[in-house]
């Protein structure tokens, strides 16, 4: 089955990597469900991409029933789910000594439990179909740790562990898994950093001449996602690390 005929669900599709992936896949002819909390942003994506087949569903990935509703509405409209992209995430930055308990909880709920909720909602229909593909966004910080990013890194290591477990459990049921691990990408993610100094420093760095070698565009990660979805039935790309050429870590 080519990308053109596939039904793809994207969680965290209202901005950045998720929105870019939705636009690319829909314009290549896939049927795409986009989900996130900001419904107005999802509706803009629908409006800005006429002639495409995009279903928008409001959902908070921390709520299992809302994630299930996204899958159920997709099956009701498009009849199946070929790929699920668990992409919702936040990245607050603080050293551990700050004891930012709310940030820890939000990251665990969105970055980790959100992925588990997606897997739980999509697996039954994929197993019934005897095919499917679950893709989740980890990060270079799911392989490396930096000061200030310990808790975020922990959630992205967890995504890798969960996805490798899923691969081992479901490969014999014809379910593919892919970990997408971007380096720095120019998106709204930095807005989720509460620490003013870190947020403003990163945003300023993105404006400096030569910064294009230090940060990717979300459309470039979208190309990687389109590639892994469009592989032949016998080929599963299980992990993909995509750094901007100039990034050291
Ligand atoms: N940008 C980078 O440098 C970078 C690098 C490595 C990995 N990543 C990862 O890439 C993924 C996408 O981030 P991005 O860079 O594209 O940033 P972004 O533009 O801020 O996008 C984040 C997406 O996640 C959604 N989201 C957040 N909390 C949610 C919730 N509770 N329920 C549903 N959706 C939720 C947001 O939608 P709503 O707010 O509308 O709900 C938004 O669509 C994240 O997992 C991030 O950790 C990013």
mmCIF file of C-alpha atoms and ligand atoms in Angstrom:
data_model
loop_
_atom_site.group_PDB
_atom_site.id
_atom_site.type_symbol
_atom_site.label_atom_id
_atom_site.label_comp_id
_atom_site.label_asym_id
_atom_site.label_seq_id
_atom_site.Cartn_x
_atom_site.Cartn_y
_atom_site.Cartn_z
ATOM 1 C CA UNK A 1 0.000 0.000 0.000
ATOM 2 C CA UNK A 2 1.486 3.357 -0.983
ATOM 3 C CA UNK A 3 1.449 6.479 1.172
ATOM 4 C CA UNK A 4 -1.362 7.820 -0.995
ATOM 5 C CA UNK A 5 -3.804 5.228 0.299
ATOM 6 C CA UNK A 6 -2.733 5.262 3.958
ATOM 7 C CA UNK A 7 -4.698 6.496 6.954
ATOM 8 C CA UNK A 8 -2.409 8.308 9.391
ATOM 9 C CA UNK A 9 -3.272 9.696 12.848
ATOM 10 C CA UNK A 10 -1.029 12.460 14.228
ATOM 11 C CA UNK A 11 -1.185 13.355 17.919
ATOM 12 C CA UNK A 12 0.302 16.793 18.642
ATOM 13 C CA UNK A 13 -0.473 18.074 15.146
ATOM 14 C CA UNK A 14 -1.387 21.703 15.883
ATOM 15 C CA UNK A 15 2.125 23.133 15.400
ATOM 16 C CA UNK A 16 5.761 22.321 14.642
ATOM 17 C CA UNK A 17 6.695 18.807 13.556
ATOM 18 C CA UNK A 18 3.163 17.392 13.803
ATOM 19 C CA UNK A 19 1.586 20.178 11.734
ATOM 20 C CA UNK A 20 4.331 19.978 9.076
ATOM 21 C CA UNK A 21 3.905 16.197 8.865
ATOM 22 C CA UNK A 22 0.128 16.511 8.537
ATOM 23 C CA UNK A 23 0.473 18.987 5.664
ATOM 24 C CA UNK A 24 3.074 16.907 3.829
ATOM 25 C CA UNK A 25 1.221 13.591 4.156
ATOM 26 C CA UNK A 26 -2.190 15.078 3.283
ATOM 27 C CA UNK A 27 -0.755 16.779 0.197
ATOM 28 C CA UNK A 28 0.787 13.460 -0.857
ATOM 29 C CA UNK A 29 -2.744 11.994 -0.786
ATOM 30 C CA UNK A 30 -2.838 10.259 2.616
ATOM 31 C CA UNK A 31 -5.961 10.475 4.754
ATOM 32 C CA UNK A 32 -4.848 12.250 7.892
ATOM 33 C CA UNK A 33 -6.416 12.725 11.326
ATOM 34 C CA UNK A 34 -4.890 15.627 13.246
ATOM 35 C CA UNK A 35 -5.317 15.883 17.015
ATOM 36 C CA UNK A 36 -4.204 18.302 19.749
ATOM 37 C CA UNK A 37 -5.761 20.612 22.337
ATOM 38 C CA UNK A 38 -5.800 23.788 20.207
ATOM 39 C CA UNK A 39 -8.739 23.107 17.877
ATOM 40 C CA UNK A 40 -8.410 26.544 16.223
ATOM 41 C CA UNK A 41 -4.912 25.613 15.012
ATOM 42 C CA UNK A 42 -6.153 22.263 13.698
ATOM 43 C CA UNK A 43 -8.963 23.997 11.797
ATOM 44 C CA UNK A 44 -6.445 26.416 10.253
ATOM 45 C CA UNK A 45 -4.467 23.443 8.923
ATOM 46 C CA UNK A 46 -7.653 22.043 7.359
ATOM 47 C CA UNK A 47 -8.488 25.428 5.818
ATOM 48 C CA UNK A 48 -4.965 26.030 4.492
ATOM 49 C CA UNK A 49 -4.827 22.668 2.714
ATOM 50 C CA UNK A 50 -7.819 22.571 0.372
ATOM 51 C CA UNK A 51 -8.416 19.399 -1.625
ATOM 52 C CA UNK A 52 -6.879 17.220 1.082
ATOM 53 C CA UNK A 53 -8.580 14.668 3.325
ATOM 54 C CA UNK A 54 -7.960 15.908 6.880
ATOM 55 C CA UNK A 55 -10.080 15.107 9.938
ATOM 56 C CA UNK A 56 -9.488 17.320 12.996
ATOM 57 C CA UNK A 57 -10.255 16.027 16.497
ATOM 58 C CA UNK A 58 -9.629 17.900 19.745
ATOM 59 C CA UNK A 59 -7.742 15.737 22.227
ATOM 60 C CA UNK A 60 -5.506 15.957 25.264
ATOM 61 C CA UNK A 61 -3.081 13.015 25.102
ATOM 62 C CA UNK A 62 -3.033 12.714 28.893
ATOM 63 C CA UNK A 63 -6.694 11.610 28.748
ATOM 64 C CA UNK A 64 -7.021 8.012 27.563
ATOM 65 C CA UNK A 65 -10.676 8.410 26.550
ATOM 66 C CA UNK A 66 -9.884 11.441 24.355
ATOM 67 C CA UNK A 67 -7.067 9.560 22.614
ATOM 68 C CA UNK A 68 -9.407 6.596 22.090
ATOM 69 C CA UNK A 69 -11.976 8.992 20.622
ATOM 70 C CA UNK A 70 -9.402 10.148 18.032
ATOM 71 C CA UNK A 71 -8.830 6.548 16.915
ATOM 72 C CA UNK A 72 -12.570 5.748 16.940
ATOM 73 C CA UNK A 73 -13.443 8.845 14.863
ATOM 74 C CA UNK A 74 -10.670 7.953 12.403
ATOM 75 C CA UNK A 75 -12.006 4.416 11.962
ATOM 76 C CA UNK A 76 -15.566 5.766 11.598
ATOM 77 C CA UNK A 77 -14.476 8.210 8.846
ATOM 78 C CA UNK A 78 -11.644 6.417 7.040
ATOM 79 C CA UNK A 79 -12.294 2.756 7.949
ATOM 80 C CA UNK A 80 -8.838 1.892 9.305
ATOM 81 C CA UNK A 81 -5.636 3.206 10.926
ATOM 82 C CA UNK A 82 -2.414 2.433 9.078
ATOM 83 C CA UNK A 83 -0.090 4.626 11.125
ATOM 84 C CA UNK A 84 -0.180 6.485 14.428
ATOM 85 C CA UNK A 85 2.372 9.259 15.054
ATOM 86 C CA UNK A 86 2.687 9.879 18.825
ATOM 87 C CA UNK A 87 4.288 13.288 18.591
ATOM 88 C CA UNK A 88 2.792 15.459 21.366
ATOM 89 C CA UNK A 89 5.412 16.768 23.762
ATOM 90 C CA UNK A 90 6.605 19.595 25.981
ATOM 91 C CA UNK A 91 10.106 20.563 27.062
ATOM 92 C CA UNK A 92 10.355 22.583 30.272
ATOM 93 C CA UNK A 93 14.011 23.132 31.236
ATOM 94 C CA UNK A 94 15.305 23.430 34.794
ATOM 95 C CA UNK A 95 18.024 21.921 36.919
ATOM 96 C CA UNK A 96 16.753 19.197 39.250
ATOM 97 C CA UNK A 97 17.526 21.299 42.329
ATOM 98 C CA UNK A 98 14.629 23.606 41.305
ATOM 99 C CA UNK A 99 12.230 20.799 42.299
ATOM 100 C CA UNK A 100 9.785 21.776 39.538
ATOM 101 C CA UNK A 101 7.249 19.093 40.482
ATOM 102 C CA UNK A 102 4.493 20.432 38.218
ATOM 103 C CA UNK A 103 6.831 20.380 35.229
ATOM 104 C CA UNK A 104 7.914 16.823 36.026
ATOM 105 C CA UNK A 105 4.298 15.702 36.285
ATOM 106 C CA UNK A 106 3.269 17.416 33.041
ATOM 107 C CA UNK A 107 6.204 15.929 31.165
ATOM 108 C CA UNK A 108 5.510 12.443 32.480
ATOM 109 C CA UNK A 109 1.812 12.791 31.611
ATOM 110 C CA UNK A 110 2.273 14.227 28.108
ATOM 111 C CA UNK A 111 5.620 12.861 26.886
ATOM 112 C CA UNK A 112 5.327 9.365 28.397
ATOM 113 C CA UNK A 113 1.710 8.573 29.300
ATOM 114 C CA UNK A 114 0.555 10.287 26.105
ATOM 115 C CA UNK A 115 2.597 7.780 24.079
ATOM 116 C CA UNK A 116 1.224 4.859 26.112
ATOM 117 C CA UNK A 117 -2.337 6.150 25.636
ATOM 118 C CA UNK A 118 -1.762 6.297 21.887
ATOM 119 C CA UNK A 119 -0.389 2.762 21.760
ATOM 120 C CA UNK A 120 -3.279 1.435 23.874
ATOM 121 C CA UNK A 121 -5.874 3.086 21.650
ATOM 122 C CA UNK A 122 -4.363 2.040 18.302
ATOM 123 C CA UNK A 123 -3.147 -1.511 18.957
ATOM 124 C CA UNK A 124 -6.563 -3.258 18.978
ATOM 125 C CA UNK A 125 -7.560 -1.962 15.534
ATOM 126 C CA UNK A 126 -4.060 -2.582 14.127
ATOM 127 C CA UNK A 127 -4.095 -6.150 15.429
ATOM 128 C CA UNK A 128 -7.549 -6.655 13.912
ATOM 129 C CA UNK A 129 -6.260 -5.308 10.582
ATOM 130 C CA UNK A 130 -3.162 -7.530 10.939
ATOM 131 C CA UNK A 131 -1.057 -4.490 10.064
ATOM 132 C CA UNK A 132 -0.092 -1.122 11.437
ATOM 133 C CA UNK A 133 2.738 1.250 12.218
ATOM 134 C CA UNK A 134 3.330 3.170 15.451
ATOM 135 C CA UNK A 135 5.807 6.063 15.333
ATOM 136 C CA UNK A 136 6.787 8.075 18.403
ATOM 137 C CA UNK A 137 8.897 11.186 18.768
ATOM 138 C CA UNK A 138 11.819 10.791 21.130
ATOM 139 C CA UNK A 139 14.785 13.184 20.762
ATOM 140 C CA UNK A 140 18.568 13.305 20.588
ATOM 141 C CA UNK A 141 17.995 13.932 24.316
ATOM 142 C CA UNK A 142 16.584 10.401 24.423
ATOM 143 C CA UNK A 143 20.188 9.269 23.786
ATOM 144 C CA UNK A 144 22.206 12.042 25.486
ATOM 145 C CA UNK A 145 21.768 14.007 28.726
ATOM 146 C CA UNK A 146 22.486 17.693 29.283
ATOM 147 C CA UNK A 147 22.310 19.762 32.494
ATOM 148 C CA UNK A 148 18.872 21.358 32.837
ATOM 149 C CA UNK A 149 17.310 18.732 30.569
ATOM 150 C CA UNK A 150 17.517 15.712 32.907
ATOM 151 C CA UNK A 151 13.779 15.272 33.461
ATOM 152 C CA UNK A 152 12.939 15.883 29.772
ATOM 153 C CA UNK A 153 15.706 13.489 28.756
ATOM 154 C CA UNK A 154 14.272 10.914 31.148
ATOM 155 C CA UNK A 155 10.913 11.085 29.382
ATOM 156 C CA UNK A 156 12.542 10.737 25.967
ATOM 157 C CA UNK A 157 14.661 7.741 27.101
ATOM 158 C CA UNK A 158 11.372 6.280 28.338
ATOM 159 C CA UNK A 159 9.800 6.736 24.885
ATOM 160 C CA UNK A 160 12.657 4.719 23.384
ATOM 161 C CA UNK A 161 12.279 1.949 25.966
ATOM 162 C CA UNK A 162 8.517 1.741 25.420
ATOM 163 C CA UNK A 163 8.911 1.680 21.640
ATOM 164 C CA UNK A 164 11.578 -1.041 21.732
ATOM 165 C CA UNK A 165 9.310 -3.109 23.986
ATOM 166 C CA UNK A 166 6.424 -2.545 21.595
ATOM 167 C CA UNK A 167 8.602 -3.688 18.692
ATOM 168 C CA UNK A 168 9.526 -6.903 20.473
ATOM 169 C CA UNK A 169 5.933 -7.606 21.504
ATOM 170 C CA UNK A 170 4.215 -6.822 18.193
ATOM 171 C CA UNK A 171 6.642 -7.414 15.295
ATOM 172 C CA UNK A 172 5.179 -10.870 14.729
ATOM 173 C CA UNK A 173 1.728 -9.264 14.389
ATOM 174 C CA UNK A 174 2.959 -7.237 11.400
ATOM 175 C CA UNK A 175 3.088 -3.992 13.393
ATOM 176 C CA UNK A 176 6.009 -1.716 12.592
ATOM 177 C CA UNK A 177 7.542 0.664 15.119
ATOM 178 C CA UNK A 178 9.663 3.749 14.558
ATOM 179 C CA UNK A 179 11.420 6.071 16.995
ATOM 180 C CA UNK A 180 11.956 9.525 15.458
ATOM 181 C CA UNK A 181 14.728 11.332 17.320
ATOM 182 C CA UNK A 182 15.236 14.915 16.179
ATOM 183 C CA UNK A 183 18.003 17.251 17.221
ATOM 184 C CA UNK A 184 17.179 20.934 17.425
ATOM 185 C CA UNK A 185 14.135 21.924 15.325
ATOM 186 C CA UNK A 186 12.692 25.442 14.949
ATOM 187 C CA UNK A 187 9.209 25.077 16.470
ATOM 188 C CA UNK A 188 7.060 26.417 19.294
ATOM 189 C CA UNK A 189 8.580 23.862 21.684
ATOM 190 C CA UNK A 190 10.790 26.496 23.264
ATOM 191 C CA UNK A 191 7.606 28.287 24.435
ATOM 192 C CA UNK A 192 7.107 25.394 26.884
ATOM 193 C CA UNK A 193 10.314 26.422 28.701
ATOM 194 C CA UNK A 194 9.312 28.336 31.851
ATOM 195 C CA UNK A 195 12.880 29.376 32.658
ATOM 196 C CA UNK A 196 13.031 32.863 31.013
ATOM 197 C CA UNK A 197 16.801 32.933 30.661
ATOM 198 C CA UNK A 198 17.005 29.564 28.898
ATOM 199 C CA UNK A 199 13.946 30.249 26.686
ATOM 200 C CA UNK A 200 15.104 33.694 25.564
ATOM 201 C CA UNK A 201 18.689 32.471 25.070
ATOM 202 C CA UNK A 202 17.568 29.631 22.805
ATOM 203 C CA UNK A 203 15.178 31.857 20.834
ATOM 204 C CA UNK A 204 17.925 34.466 20.347
ATOM 205 C CA UNK A 205 20.384 31.769 19.184
ATOM 206 C CA UNK A 206 17.858 30.704 16.525
ATOM 207 C CA UNK A 207 17.950 34.214 15.022
ATOM 208 C CA UNK A 208 21.736 34.436 14.656
ATOM 209 C CA UNK A 209 23.373 34.231 11.203
ATOM 210 C CA UNK A 210 24.352 30.623 10.494
ATOM 211 C CA UNK A 211 21.630 29.308 12.819
ATOM 212 C CA UNK A 212 20.132 27.327 9.929
ATOM 213 C CA UNK A 213 23.026 24.856 10.344
ATOM 214 C CA UNK A 214 22.174 24.512 14.053
ATOM 215 C CA UNK A 215 18.417 23.896 13.766
ATOM 216 C CA UNK A 216 16.225 21.981 11.344
ATOM 217 C CA UNK A 217 12.859 23.097 10.012
ATOM 218 C CA UNK A 218 9.822 21.002 11.040
ATOM 219 C CA UNK A 219 9.223 20.254 7.334
ATOM 220 C CA UNK A 220 12.552 18.390 7.286
ATOM 221 C CA UNK A 221 11.465 16.064 10.098
ATOM 222 C CA UNK A 222 8.148 15.616 8.244
ATOM 223 C CA UNK A 223 10.101 14.242 5.271
ATOM 224 C CA UNK A 224 11.681 11.633 7.549
ATOM 225 C CA UNK A 225 8.263 10.602 8.871
ATOM 226 C CA UNK A 226 6.852 10.359 5.332
ATOM 227 C CA UNK A 227 9.829 8.179 4.371
ATOM 228 C CA UNK A 228 9.346 5.683 7.215
ATOM 229 C CA UNK A 229 5.593 5.414 6.567
ATOM 230 C CA UNK A 230 6.148 4.844 2.850
ATOM 231 C CA UNK A 231 8.434 1.810 3.246
ATOM 232 C CA UNK A 232 7.492 -1.575 1.748
ATOM 233 C CA UNK A 233 5.607 -4.058 3.965
ATOM 234 C CA UNK A 234 8.762 -6.067 4.768
ATOM 235 C CA UNK A 235 10.832 -3.024 5.837
ATOM 236 C CA UNK A 236 10.567 -1.296 9.224
ATOM 237 C CA UNK A 237 12.821 1.661 10.038
ATOM 238 C CA UNK A 238 12.935 1.250 13.821
ATOM 239 C CA UNK A 239 14.984 4.321 14.768
ATOM 240 C CA UNK A 240 15.934 7.517 13.024
ATOM 241 C CA UNK A 241 18.173 10.225 14.528
ATOM 242 C CA UNK A 242 18.017 13.480 12.572
ATOM 243 C CA UNK A 243 20.395 16.246 13.641
ATOM 244 C CA UNK A 244 21.051 19.598 12.062
ATOM 245 C CA UNK A 245 24.485 19.262 10.485
ATOM 246 C CA UNK A 246 26.044 21.816 12.846
ATOM 247 C CA UNK A 247 24.750 20.315 16.107
ATOM 248 C CA UNK A 248 27.439 18.889 18.385
ATOM 249 C CA UNK A 249 25.419 16.936 21.014
HETATM 250 N N1 LIG B 1 11.748 21.179 18.486
HETATM 251 C C1 LIG B 1 12.791 20.428 18.841
HETATM 252 O O1 LIG B 1 13.943 20.902 18.868
HETATM 253 C C2 LIG B 1 12.583 18.977 19.199
HETATM 254 C C3 LIG B 1 13.710 18.150 19.296
HETATM 255 C C4 LIG B 1 13.535 16.820 19.648
HETATM 256 C C5 LIG B 1 12.277 16.316 19.896
HETATM 257 N N2 LIG B 1 11.197 17.138 19.803
HETATM 258 C C6 LIG B 1 9.871 16.577 20.090
HETATM 259 O O2 LIG B 1 9.052 16.780 18.966
HETATM 260 C C7 LIG B 1 7.682 16.722 19.365
HETATM 261 C C8 LIG B 1 6.912 17.855 18.706
HETATM 262 O O3 LIG B 1 7.375 19.086 19.221
HETATM 263 P P1 LIG B 1 7.621 20.382 18.330
HETATM 264 O O4 LIG B 1 9.073 20.675 18.372
HETATM 265 O O5 LIG B 1 6.958 20.261 17.014
HETATM 266 O O6 LIG B 1 6.936 21.495 19.259
HETATM 267 P P2 LIG B 1 5.526 22.239 19.215
HETATM 268 O O7 LIG B 1 5.419 23.089 18.004
HETATM 269 O O8 LIG B 1 5.422 22.908 20.552
HETATM 270 O O9 LIG B 1 4.473 21.052 19.109
HETATM 271 C C9 LIG B 1 4.068 20.314 20.206
HETATM 272 C C10 LIG B 1 2.742 19.650 19.880
HETATM 273 O O10 LIG B 1 2.357 18.843 21.002
HETATM 274 C C11 LIG B 1 1.027 19.127 21.311
HETATM 275 N N3 LIG B 1 0.712 18.877 22.700
HETATM 276 C C12 LIG B 1 1.346 19.314 23.813
HETATM 277 N N4 LIG B 1 0.699 18.886 24.916
HETATM 278 C C13 LIG B 1 -0.379 18.171 24.485
HETATM 279 C C14 LIG B 1 -1.426 17.484 25.137
HETATM 280 N N5 LIG B 1 -1.539 17.443 26.466
HETATM 281 N N6 LIG B 1 -2.347 16.854 24.375
HETATM 282 C C15 LIG B 1 -2.273 16.908 23.029
HETATM 283 N N7 LIG B 1 -1.304 17.531 22.349
HETATM 284 C C16 LIG B 1 -0.363 18.156 23.081
HETATM 285 C C17 LIG B 1 0.839 20.593 20.952
HETATM 286 O O11 LIG B 1 -0.543 20.865 20.720
HETATM 287 P P3 LIG B 1 -1.549 21.642 21.693
HETATM 288 O O12 LIG B 1 -0.728 22.569 22.548
HETATM 289 O O13 LIG B 1 -2.460 22.327 20.746
HETATM 290 O O14 LIG B 1 -2.232 20.565 22.468
HETATM 291 C C18 LIG B 1 1.633 20.665 19.662
HETATM 292 O O15 LIG B 1 0.827 20.268 18.579
HETATM 293 C C19 LIG B 1 7.690 16.745 20.891
HETATM 294 O O16 LIG B 1 7.481 15.437 21.378
HETATM 295 C C20 LIG B 1 9.094 17.212 21.226
HETATM 296 O O17 LIG B 1 9.522 16.765 22.495
HETATM 297 C C21 LIG B 1 11.312 18.446 19.436
#
